[in-house]
mmCIF file of C-alpha atoms and ligand atoms in Angstrom:
data_model
loop_
_atom_site.group_PDB
_atom_site.id
_atom_site.type_symbol
_atom_site.label_atom_id
_atom_site.label_comp_id
_atom_site.label_asym_id
_atom_site.label_seq_id
_atom_site.Cartn_x
_atom_site.Cartn_y
_atom_site.Cartn_z
ATOM 1 C CA MET L 1 -13.157 11.073 23.332
ATOM 2 C CA SER L 2 -13.059 9.249 26.677
ATOM 3 C CA ALA L 3 -9.984 7.005 26.873
ATOM 4 C CA GLU L 4 -11.756 4.546 29.220
ATOM 5 C CA ARG L 5 -14.171 3.426 26.545
ATOM 6 C CA ILE L 6 -11.593 2.950 23.825
ATOM 7 C CA THR L 7 -10.868 -0.618 22.807
ATOM 8 C CA VAL L 8 -7.302 -1.450 21.803
ATOM 9 C CA LEU L 9 -6.587 -4.679 19.938
ATOM 10 C CA ILE L 10 -3.371 -6.604 20.623
ATOM 11 C CA PRO L 11 -2.721 -9.323 18.036
ATOM 12 C CA GLY L 12 -0.116 -11.774 19.351
ATOM 13 C CA ARG L 13 2.349 -10.997 22.123
ATOM 14 C CA ILE L 14 3.612 -7.567 23.085
ATOM 15 C CA HIS L 15 6.154 -6.340 25.648
ATOM 16 C CA PRO L 16 4.676 -6.876 29.159
ATOM 17 C CA ARG L 17 5.240 -3.259 30.180
ATOM 18 C CA ALA L 18 3.283 -2.060 27.138
ATOM 19 C CA ARG L 19 0.488 -4.514 27.915
ATOM 20 C CA ALA L 20 0.312 -3.469 31.589
ATOM 21 C CA ARG L 21 0.237 0.261 30.797
ATOM 22 C CA LEU L 22 -2.349 -0.234 28.054
ATOM 23 C CA ALA L 23 -4.524 -2.301 30.408
ATOM 24 C CA ASP L 24 -4.488 0.621 32.881
ATOM 25 C CA ARG L 25 -5.816 2.997 30.302
ATOM 26 C CA PHE L 26 -7.807 1.103 27.648
ATOM 27 C CA GLU L 27 -10.112 -1.855 27.264
ATOM 28 C CA LEU L 28 -7.921 -4.562 25.751
ATOM 29 C CA LEU L 29 -8.988 -7.113 23.192
ATOM 30 C CA GLU L 30 -6.260 -9.718 22.888
ATOM 31 C CA ILE L 31 -6.112 -12.291 20.122
ATOM 32 C CA ALA L 32 -3.548 -15.034 19.572
ATOM 33 C CA SER L 33 -2.772 -14.303 15.957
ATOM 34 C CA ALA L 34 -3.192 -11.533 13.377
ATOM 35 C CA ASP L 35 -3.754 -14.181 10.689
ATOM 36 C CA GLN L 36 -6.710 -15.846 12.379
ATOM 37 C CA PRO L 37 -8.352 -13.097 14.425
ATOM 38 C CA GLY L 38 -11.595 -15.003 15.157
ATOM 39 C CA LEU L 39 -13.394 -11.770 16.123
ATOM 40 C CA THR L 40 -17.180 -11.387 16.074
ATOM 41 C CA GLN L 41 -18.516 -8.419 14.102
ATOM 42 C CA THR L 42 -19.437 -6.723 17.385
ATOM 43 C CA GLN L 43 -15.912 -7.144 18.759
ATOM 44 C CA ALA L 44 -14.319 -5.975 15.490
ATOM 45 C CA ALA L 45 -16.520 -2.875 15.415
ATOM 46 C CA LYS L 46 -15.340 -1.862 18.922
ATOM 47 C CA VAL L 47 -11.662 -1.738 17.989
ATOM 48 C CA VAL L 48 -10.438 1.842 17.596
ATOM 49 C CA GLY L 49 -6.733 1.435 18.366
ATOM 50 C CA ALA L 50 -4.166 -1.351 18.123
ATOM 51 C CA ALA L 51 -0.755 -2.132 19.583
ATOM 52 C CA VAL L 52 1.414 -4.673 17.798
ATOM 53 C CA SER L 53 4.843 -6.247 17.898
ATOM 54 C CA GLY L 54 5.115 -8.034 14.571
ATOM 55 C CA GLN L 55 2.500 -8.561 11.903
ATOM 56 C CA PHE L 56 -0.523 -6.378 11.209
ATOM 57 C CA PRO L 57 -1.666 -7.405 7.705
ATOM 58 C CA ALA L 58 -4.232 -5.757 5.433
ATOM 59 C CA SER L 59 -6.569 -8.712 6.083
ATOM 60 C CA LEU L 60 -6.797 -7.633 9.738
ATOM 61 C CA ILE L 61 -7.151 -3.926 8.919
ATOM 62 C CA ASP L 62 -9.991 -4.808 6.524
ATOM 63 C CA ILE L 63 -12.185 -6.382 9.227
ATOM 64 C CA LEU L 64 -11.803 -3.463 11.686
ATOM 65 C CA PRO L 65 -14.195 -0.765 10.383
ATOM 66 C CA ASN L 66 -13.486 1.771 13.161
ATOM 67 C CA LEU L 67 -9.727 1.360 13.506
ATOM 68 C CA LYS L 68 -7.987 4.756 13.729
ATOM 69 C CA MET L 69 -4.477 3.992 14.901
ATOM 70 C CA ILE L 70 -1.864 1.183 14.968
ATOM 71 C CA ALA L 71 1.067 1.633 17.382
ATOM 72 C CA SER L 72 3.893 -0.661 16.325
ATOM 73 C CA PHE L 73 6.707 -1.824 18.647
ATOM 74 C CA GLY L 74 10.106 -1.311 16.982
ATOM 75 C CA VAL L 75 11.500 1.292 14.612
ATOM 76 C CA GLY L 76 11.177 -1.062 11.636
ATOM 77 C CA TYR L 77 7.495 -1.462 10.786
ATOM 78 C CA ASP L 78 7.681 -3.834 7.837
ATOM 79 C CA GLY L 79 5.227 -6.180 9.587
ATOM 80 C CA VAL L 80 2.468 -3.568 9.359
ATOM 81 C CA ASP L 81 0.720 -3.045 6.030
ATOM 82 C CA VAL L 82 1.150 0.728 6.064
ATOM 83 C CA GLN L 83 -0.215 1.167 2.547
ATOM 84 C CA ALA L 84 -3.505 -0.462 3.586
ATOM 85 C CA ALA L 85 -3.543 1.676 6.737
ATOM 86 C CA ALA L 86 -2.782 4.901 4.827
ATOM 87 C CA ALA L 87 -5.524 4.137 2.302
ATOM 88 C CA ARG L 88 -8.017 4.044 5.192
ATOM 89 C CA GLY L 89 -6.581 7.163 6.914
ATOM 90 C CA ILE L 90 -5.313 5.020 9.808
ATOM 91 C CA VAL L 91 -2.262 6.440 11.590
ATOM 92 C CA VAL L 92 0.668 4.066 12.147
ATOM 93 C CA THR L 93 3.345 4.895 14.726
ATOM 94 C CA HIS L 94 6.717 3.258 15.460
ATOM 95 C CA THR L 95 9.502 3.643 18.059
ATOM 96 C CA PRO L 96 12.427 5.558 16.511
ATOM 97 C CA ASP L 97 15.466 7.043 18.315
ATOM 98 C CA VAL L 98 14.969 5.443 21.760
ATOM 99 C CA LEU L 99 16.921 2.387 20.534
ATOM 100 C CA ASN L 100 19.627 4.097 18.436
ATOM 101 C CA ASP L 101 22.404 3.786 21.032
ATOM 102 C CA GLU L 102 21.651 0.157 21.914
ATOM 103 C CA VAL L 103 21.523 -0.985 18.305
ATOM 104 C CA ALA L 104 24.666 0.948 17.371
ATOM 105 C CA ASP L 105 26.520 -0.511 20.385
ATOM 106 C CA THR L 106 25.480 -4.018 19.299
ATOM 107 C CA ALA L 107 26.604 -3.362 15.732
ATOM 108 C CA ILE L 108 30.092 -2.460 16.972
ATOM 109 C CA ALA L 109 30.176 -5.486 19.299
ATOM 110 C CA LEU L 110 29.136 -7.768 16.433
ATOM 111 C CA LEU L 111 31.807 -6.218 14.196
ATOM 112 C CA LEU L 112 34.513 -6.899 16.796
ATOM 113 C CA ASN L 113 33.167 -10.405 17.485
ATOM 114 C CA THR L 114 33.293 -11.156 13.780
ATOM 115 C CA VAL L 115 36.700 -9.690 13.023
ATOM 116 C CA ARG L 116 38.496 -10.903 16.168
ATOM 117 C CA ARG L 117 36.510 -14.178 16.680
ATOM 118 C CA LEU L 118 35.880 -13.278 20.342
ATOM 119 C CA PRO L 119 32.863 -15.622 20.918
ATOM 120 C CA ALA L 120 34.934 -18.550 19.587
ATOM 121 C CA ALA L 121 37.812 -17.517 21.872
ATOM 122 C CA GLU L 122 35.509 -17.462 24.915
ATOM 123 C CA ASN L 123 34.079 -20.874 24.004
ATOM 124 C CA TYR L 124 37.666 -22.154 23.723
ATOM 125 C CA LEU L 125 38.438 -20.976 27.272
ATOM 126 C CA ARG L 126 35.163 -22.327 28.696
ATOM 127 C CA ALA L 127 35.802 -25.729 27.105
ATOM 128 C CA GLY L 128 39.130 -25.951 28.964
ATOM 129 C CA ARG L 129 41.078 -25.875 25.715
ATOM 130 C CA TRP L 130 43.413 -23.029 26.781
ATOM 131 C CA VAL L 131 44.850 -25.297 29.484
ATOM 132 C CA GLN L 132 44.871 -28.400 27.298
ATOM 133 C CA GLU L 133 45.939 -26.981 23.927
ATOM 134 C CA GLY L 134 47.556 -23.614 24.617
ATOM 135 C CA SER L 135 46.714 -20.190 23.211
ATOM 136 C CA PHE L 136 43.682 -19.593 21.021
ATOM 137 C CA PRO L 137 44.717 -19.180 17.358
ATOM 138 C CA LEU L 138 45.495 -15.620 16.223
ATOM 139 C CA SER L 139 42.568 -14.000 14.403
ATOM 140 C CA PRO L 140 43.298 -13.763 10.687
ATOM 141 C CA LEU L 141 41.444 -10.418 10.574
ATOM 142 C CA SER L 142 41.820 -7.116 12.395
ATOM 143 C CA LEU L 143 39.709 -3.955 12.542
ATOM 144 C CA LYS L 144 42.871 -1.863 12.238
ATOM 145 C CA GLY L 145 43.127 0.089 9.012
ATOM 146 C CA ARG L 146 39.740 -1.011 7.661
ATOM 147 C CA HIS L 147 37.534 1.015 5.344
ATOM 148 C CA VAL L 148 33.958 0.662 6.582
ATOM 149 C CA GLY L 149 30.965 1.242 4.311
ATOM 150 C CA ILE L 150 27.635 1.939 5.997
ATOM 151 C CA HIS L 151 24.572 0.852 4.022
ATOM 152 C CA GLY L 152 21.899 3.177 5.472
ATOM 153 C CA LEU L 153 23.075 6.330 7.249
ATOM 154 C CA GLY L 154 19.841 7.155 9.069
ATOM 155 C CA ARG L 155 19.211 7.495 12.809
ATOM 156 C CA ILE L 156 21.056 4.284 13.710
ATOM 157 C CA GLY L 157 23.607 4.400 10.885
ATOM 158 C CA LEU L 158 24.798 7.805 12.123
ATOM 159 C CA GLU L 159 25.288 6.421 15.650
ATOM 160 C CA ILE L 160 27.261 3.491 14.234
ATOM 161 C CA ALA L 161 29.460 5.929 12.301
ATOM 162 C CA ALA L 162 30.022 8.056 15.432
ATOM 163 C CA ARG L 163 31.131 4.960 17.346
ATOM 164 C CA LEU L 164 33.461 3.898 14.517
ATOM 165 C CA GLU L 165 35.348 7.199 14.423
ATOM 166 C CA PRO L 166 37.512 6.496 17.513
ATOM 167 C CA PHE L 167 38.546 3.184 15.917
ATOM 168 C CA LYS L 168 40.398 5.274 13.306
ATOM 169 C CA VAL L 169 38.813 3.431 10.358
ATOM 170 C CA THR L 170 37.830 5.196 7.122
ATOM 171 C CA ILE L 171 34.055 5.624 6.758
ATOM 172 C CA SER L 172 31.955 5.802 3.586
ATOM 173 C CA TYR L 173 28.238 5.224 2.999
ATOM 174 C CA HIS L 174 25.427 4.540 0.568
ATOM 175 C CA THR L 175 21.869 5.834 0.836
ATOM 176 C CA ARG L 176 19.496 6.798 -1.972
ATOM 177 C CA ARG L 177 20.067 10.485 -1.268
ATOM 178 C CA PRO L 178 23.410 11.908 -0.025
ATOM 179 C CA ARG L 179 23.381 13.624 3.370
ATOM 180 C CA ASP L 180 24.570 17.222 3.603
ATOM 181 C CA ASP L 181 25.510 16.974 7.297
ATOM 182 C CA VAL L 182 28.388 14.447 7.133
ATOM 183 C CA SER L 183 31.818 14.427 5.526
ATOM 184 C CA TYR L 184 31.988 10.655 4.912
ATOM 185 C CA GLY L 185 32.460 9.585 1.292
ATOM 186 C CA TYR L 186 29.167 9.017 -0.545
ATOM 187 C CA HIS L 187 28.465 6.276 -3.104
ATOM 188 C CA ASP L 188 25.313 6.429 -5.171
ATOM 189 C CA THR L 189 25.084 2.654 -5.521
ATOM 190 C CA LEU L 190 25.614 -0.197 -3.077
ATOM 191 C CA LEU L 191 27.891 -1.918 -5.593
ATOM 192 C CA SER L 192 30.112 1.147 -5.784
ATOM 193 C CA LEU L 193 30.305 1.286 -1.977
ATOM 194 C CA ALA L 194 31.109 -2.433 -1.711
ATOM 195 C CA SER L 195 33.857 -2.048 -4.332
ATOM 196 C CA ALA L 196 35.467 0.804 -2.386
ATOM 197 C CA VAL L 197 35.399 -0.687 1.135
ATOM 198 C CA ASP L 198 36.477 -3.922 2.865
ATOM 199 C CA THR L 199 33.793 -3.870 5.587
ATOM 200 C CA LEU L 200 30.082 -3.363 4.987
ATOM 201 C CA ILE L 201 27.579 -2.645 7.767
ATOM 202 C CA SER L 202 23.928 -2.781 6.717
ATOM 203 C CA ILE L 203 21.269 -0.892 8.676
ATOM 204 C CA VAL L 204 18.446 -0.305 6.185
ATOM 205 C CA PRO L 205 14.719 -1.045 6.518
ATOM 206 C CA LYS L 206 12.969 -3.945 4.791
ATOM 207 C CA THR L 207 11.452 -2.462 1.616
ATOM 208 C CA PRO L 208 10.885 -3.869 -1.885
ATOM 209 C CA GLU L 209 14.152 -2.115 -2.909
ATOM 210 C CA THR L 210 16.328 -3.522 -0.131
ATOM 211 C CA ILE L 211 15.177 -7.158 -0.380
ATOM 212 C CA GLY L 212 18.156 -9.156 -1.679
ATOM 213 C CA ALA L 213 20.229 -5.968 -2.183
ATOM 214 C CA ILE L 214 23.359 -7.579 -0.729
ATOM 215 C CA ASN L 215 23.707 -10.183 -3.465
ATOM 216 C CA ALA L 216 26.517 -12.226 -5.027
ATOM 217 C CA ASP L 217 27.792 -9.212 -7.006
ATOM 218 C CA VAL L 218 27.993 -7.009 -3.898
ATOM 219 C CA LEU L 219 29.782 -9.763 -1.954
ATOM 220 C CA LYS L 220 32.252 -10.286 -4.801
ATOM 221 C CA ALA L 221 32.911 -6.537 -4.858
ATOM 222 C CA LEU L 222 33.563 -6.573 -1.099
ATOM 223 C CA GLY L 223 36.374 -9.016 -1.800
ATOM 224 C CA PRO L 224 38.375 -11.749 -0.035
ATOM 225 C CA ASN L 225 39.321 -9.497 2.917
ATOM 226 C CA GLY L 226 35.681 -8.415 3.162
ATOM 227 C CA VAL L 227 33.516 -8.442 6.281
ATOM 228 C CA LEU L 228 29.720 -8.092 6.173
ATOM 229 C CA ILE L 229 27.741 -7.042 9.250
ATOM 230 C CA ASN L 230 23.926 -6.931 9.108
ATOM 231 C CA VAL L 231 21.894 -5.384 11.923
ATOM 232 C CA GLY L 232 19.062 -4.064 9.712
ATOM 233 C CA ARG L 233 16.774 -6.736 8.297
ATOM 234 C CA GLY L 234 17.669 -10.279 7.260
ATOM 235 C CA THR L 235 15.868 -9.900 3.948
ATOM 236 C CA THR L 236 18.499 -7.380 2.776
ATOM 237 C CA VAL L 237 20.985 -10.236 2.351
ATOM 238 C CA ASP L 238 20.705 -12.960 -0.275
ATOM 239 C CA GLU L 239 21.431 -15.695 2.288
ATOM 240 C CA PRO L 240 22.299 -18.519 -0.176
ATOM 241 C CA ALA L 241 24.741 -16.132 -1.898
ATOM 242 C CA LEU L 242 26.294 -15.239 1.465
ATOM 243 C CA ILE L 243 26.685 -18.907 2.434
ATOM 244 C CA GLN L 244 28.452 -19.579 -0.851
ATOM 245 C CA ALA L 245 30.650 -16.475 -0.459
ATOM 246 C CA LEU L 246 31.702 -17.518 3.065
ATOM 247 C CA LYS L 247 32.404 -21.107 1.996
ATOM 248 C CA GLU L 248 34.424 -20.118 -1.067
ATOM 249 C CA GLY L 249 36.346 -17.238 0.512
ATOM 250 C CA THR L 250 34.706 -14.654 -1.739
ATOM 251 C CA ILE L 251 34.492 -12.633 1.496
ATOM 252 C CA ALA L 252 36.348 -13.330 4.735
ATOM 253 C CA ALA L 253 33.650 -13.225 7.406
ATOM 254 C CA ALA L 254 30.146 -12.085 8.354
ATOM 255 C CA GLY L 255 28.250 -11.084 11.491
ATOM 256 C CA LEU L 256 24.461 -11.272 11.485
ATOM 257 C CA ASP L 257 21.867 -10.164 14.038
ATOM 258 C CA VAL L 258 18.958 -10.587 11.624
ATOM 259 C CA PHE L 259 17.753 -13.319 9.262
ATOM 260 C CA ALA L 260 15.287 -13.580 6.411
ATOM 261 C CA GLU L 261 12.928 -16.044 8.138
ATOM 262 C CA GLU L 262 13.368 -15.508 11.868
ATOM 263 C CA PRO L 263 13.614 -17.383 14.116
ATOM 264 C CA LYS L 264 14.769 -19.905 11.525
ATOM 265 C CA VAL L 265 18.485 -19.629 10.751
ATOM 266 C CA PRO L 266 19.884 -21.528 7.754
ATOM 267 C CA ALA L 267 21.714 -24.645 9.005
ATOM 268 C CA GLU L 268 24.697 -23.851 6.743
ATOM 269 C CA PHE L 269 25.421 -20.712 8.811
ATOM 270 C CA LEU L 270 25.747 -22.833 11.953
ATOM 271 C CA ASP L 271 28.404 -25.018 10.315
ATOM 272 C CA LEU L 272 30.615 -22.107 9.279
ATOM 273 C CA GLU L 273 33.454 -20.807 11.470
ATOM 274 C CA ASN L 274 33.798 -17.451 9.714
ATOM 275 C CA ILE L 275 30.433 -16.125 10.866
ATOM 276 C CA SER L 276 29.224 -14.637 14.159
ATOM 277 C CA LEU L 277 25.510 -15.053 14.849
ATOM 278 C CA LEU L 278 23.122 -13.249 17.212
ATOM 279 C CA PRO L 279 19.372 -13.948 17.657
ATOM 280 C CA HIS L 280 18.064 -10.429 16.772
ATOM 281 C CA VAL L 281 19.166 -8.851 20.051
ATOM 282 C CA ALA L 282 20.432 -5.449 18.904
ATOM 283 C CA SER L 283 17.835 -3.510 20.932
ATOM 284 C CA ALA L 284 17.262 -6.260 23.489
ATOM 285 C CA SER L 285 18.229 -4.699 26.825
ATOM 286 C CA ILE L 286 15.621 -4.191 29.535
ATOM 287 C CA PRO L 287 16.043 -0.370 29.608
ATOM 288 C CA THR L 288 15.814 0.024 25.825
ATOM 289 C CA ARG L 289 12.900 -2.355 25.390
ATOM 290 C CA ASN L 290 11.108 -0.528 28.260
ATOM 291 C CA ALA L 291 11.625 2.776 26.420
ATOM 292 C CA MET L 292 10.238 1.230 23.228
ATOM 293 C CA ALA L 293 7.227 -0.151 25.133
ATOM 294 C CA ASP L 294 6.587 3.283 26.667
ATOM 295 C CA LEU L 295 6.680 4.943 23.271
ATOM 296 C CA VAL L 296 4.077 2.481 21.927
ATOM 297 C CA VAL L 297 1.742 3.348 24.793
ATOM 298 C CA ASP L 298 2.513 7.080 24.801
ATOM 299 C CA ASN L 299 1.676 7.232 21.096
ATOM 300 C CA LEU L 300 -1.759 5.688 21.712
ATOM 301 C CA ILE L 301 -2.453 7.945 24.690
ATOM 302 C CA ALA L 302 -1.308 11.065 22.806
ATOM 303 C CA TRP L 303 -3.419 10.161 19.799
ATOM 304 C CA PHE L 304 -6.585 9.540 21.753
ATOM 305 C CA ASP L 305 -6.056 12.481 24.146
ATOM 306 C CA THR L 306 -4.851 15.128 21.686
ATOM 307 C CA GLY L 307 -5.383 13.754 18.179
ATOM 308 C CA ARG L 308 -1.647 14.069 17.600
ATOM 309 C CA PRO L 309 0.593 10.977 17.491
ATOM 310 C CA LEU L 310 4.167 11.332 18.804
ATOM 311 C CA THR L 311 6.096 9.319 16.225
ATOM 312 C CA PRO L 312 4.026 8.538 13.112
ATOM 313 C CA VAL L 313 5.698 6.661 10.230
ATOM 314 C CA PRO L 314 6.383 8.759 7.091
ATOM 315 C CA GLU L 315 3.640 6.970 5.134
ATOM 316 C CA THR L 316 0.968 8.224 7.575
ATOM 317 C CA PRO L 317 2.252 11.681 8.609
ATOM 318 C CA PHE L 318 0.367 13.809 11.111
ATOM 319 C CA LYS L 319 -1.875 16.323 9.421
ATOM 320 C CA ALA L 320 -3.366 19.025 11.619
HETATM 321 P P1 NAP W 401 16.112 5.472 9.306
HETATM 322 O O1 NAP W 401 16.514 6.579 10.196
HETATM 323 O O2 NAP W 401 14.858 5.580 8.503
HETATM 324 O O3 NAP W 401 17.355 5.184 8.325
HETATM 325 C C1 NAP W 401 17.246 4.340 7.229
HETATM 326 C C2 NAP W 401 18.434 4.611 6.321
HETATM 327 O O4 NAP W 401 18.391 3.663 5.244
HETATM 328 C C3 NAP W 401 18.432 5.997 5.711
HETATM 329 O O5 NAP W 401 19.739 6.489 5.677
HETATM 330 C C4 NAP W 401 17.914 5.758 4.298
HETATM 331 O O6 NAP W 401 18.419 6.763 3.432
HETATM 332 C C5 NAP W 401 18.504 4.382 4.013
HETATM 333 N N1 NAP W 401 17.774 3.634 2.997
HETATM 334 C C6 NAP W 401 16.456 3.346 2.942
HETATM 335 N N2 NAP W 401 16.171 2.654 1.840
HETATM 336 C C7 NAP W 401 17.342 2.507 1.176
HETATM 337 C C8 NAP W 401 17.692 1.890 -0.055
HETATM 338 N N3 NAP W 401 16.783 1.296 -0.830
HETATM 339 N N4 NAP W 401 18.979 1.908 -0.420
HETATM 340 C C9 NAP W 401 19.912 2.532 0.341
HETATM 341 N N5 NAP W 401 19.641 3.121 1.508
HETATM 342 C C10 NAP W 401 18.361 3.114 1.918
HETATM 343 O O7 NAP W 401 15.960 4.117 10.119
HETATM 344 P P2 NAP W 401 16.738 3.649 11.447
HETATM 345 O O8 NAP W 401 16.007 4.141 12.638
HETATM 346 O O9 NAP W 401 18.183 3.980 11.317
HETATM 347 O O10 NAP W 401 16.510 2.068 11.348
HETATM 348 C C11 NAP W 401 16.920 1.362 10.212
HETATM 349 C C12 NAP W 401 16.399 -0.056 10.217
HETATM 350 O O11 NAP W 401 17.169 -0.839 11.108
HETATM 351 C C13 NAP W 401 14.956 -0.247 10.713
HETATM 352 O O12 NAP W 401 14.022 0.020 9.704
HETATM 353 C C14 NAP W 401 14.950 -1.703 11.146
HETATM 354 O O13 NAP W 401 14.546 -2.519 10.063
HETATM 355 C C15 NAP W 401 16.416 -1.994 11.481
HETATM 356 N N6 NAP W 401 16.594 -2.213 12.936
HETATM 357 C C16 NAP W 401 17.038 -3.409 13.383
HETATM 358 C C17 NAP W 401 17.204 -3.615 14.745
HETATM 359 C C18 NAP W 401 17.684 -4.921 15.288
HETATM 360 O O14 NAP W 401 17.266 -5.276 16.380
HETATM 361 N N7 NAP W 401 18.562 -5.634 14.607
HETATM 362 C C19 NAP W 401 16.899 -2.606 15.646
HETATM 363 C C20 NAP W 401 16.454 -1.386 15.146
HETATM 364 C C21 NAP W 401 16.326 -1.200 13.787
HETATM 365 P P3 NAP W 401 17.653 7.172 2.084
HETATM 366 O O15 NAP W 401 16.208 7.322 2.421
HETATM 367 O O16 NAP W 401 18.338 8.438 1.630
HETATM 368 O O17 NAP W 401 17.905 6.036 1.130
HETATM 369 C C1 8YV W 402 13.189 -5.270 17.834
HETATM 370 C C2 8YV W 402 13.817 -4.062 15.678
HETATM 371 O O1 8YV W 402 13.951 -6.416 18.033
HETATM 372 O O2 8YV W 402 13.139 -1.871 16.187
HETATM 373 C C3 8YV W 402 13.294 -2.727 15.312
HETATM 374 O O3 8YV W 402 13.052 -2.506 14.114
HETATM 375 O O4 8YV W 402 14.089 -4.875 14.844
HETATM 376 C C4 8YV W 402 14.109 -4.384 17.092
HETATM 377 O O5 8YV W 402 14.368 -3.278 17.864
HETATM 378 C C5 8YV W 402 11.927 -5.714 17.261
HETATM 379 O O6 8YV W 402 11.127 -4.645 16.925
HETATM 380 C C6 8YV W 402 11.209 -6.577 18.279
HETATM 381 O O7 8YV W 402 9.983 -6.915 17.855
#
């Protein structure tokens, strides 16, 4: 198949490096929104590949009769209806591994920010309060001696665990299936993990099973010295339950990079002092986002040149 004649659809915005490299190689068809594609039948019939950062619903897949591949930006691909794609034999790819280090680094930074209140301390200095009022208050919490539970010990969870080891904390984890390549303590339920630890770091995908998994019971089990860090997906946390837990001291503090309805952040979070908030920046460095953009493009090129995608999602595995 000649790559020059292949039309690639881009619904919404995508990383500029991905767009530029795709434009070099393919004919691009860019539309403002996946929800209201506004394509003519002739345009829709031309689309063979797609590159997306965000939503690619079944309603869009349904109107593209010749679509063969969707390359999604990001390791989490919950915005793409993979079941609809798989049912049509459409390959979906994502961008695993190239962001593991960045996301794990951010998880550790968010943990320290949350436990030691470092952003609040910097704001205190910048506001001139050190001079006017004296030393910033001692942080009630410390990382020292903590028992950290990792919810999701996959590619990124393992990197988080590796970074935690030098902090001399105890590490345990919960996944659906235990790993045979680590010596950390395994818990077969999230509730059991939360009961055993005082610090919970969540790095699981958005799936029907994980939605609302960190609920009032899990937060209660984490306890009054408990710290919750979420760098996975916002939907994993029952946000109203977390707000209540932070207000009532059911847990001590939380650090969130992700939210259920981004970019909207519940106003109650902003009013709380025992929470550290980031606007979904865990992978957001120029080098890492460039690597993710390259993997989106390289997947499309590999697929159309060789018939073999580089990093397909498990739901649409490569079959020779
Ligand atoms: P991964 O390698 O697939 O790891 C996922 C882990 O979650 C596995 O250990 C898996 O183990 C576990 N898991 C899945 N479903 C579970 C469930 N219902 N209960 C308990 N554990 C479950 O994925 P990854 O590359 O580490 O990425 C993880 C997620 O992080 C992504 O899907 C994305 O949503 C999020 N993420 C966020 C950012 C950010 O910017 N904040 C950046 C990158 C990734 P089992 O299959 O054995 O359960
Ligand atoms: C990106 C992410 O922020 O890879 C993921 O799953 O959540 C992040 O790396 C996101 O994909 C940007 O659209």
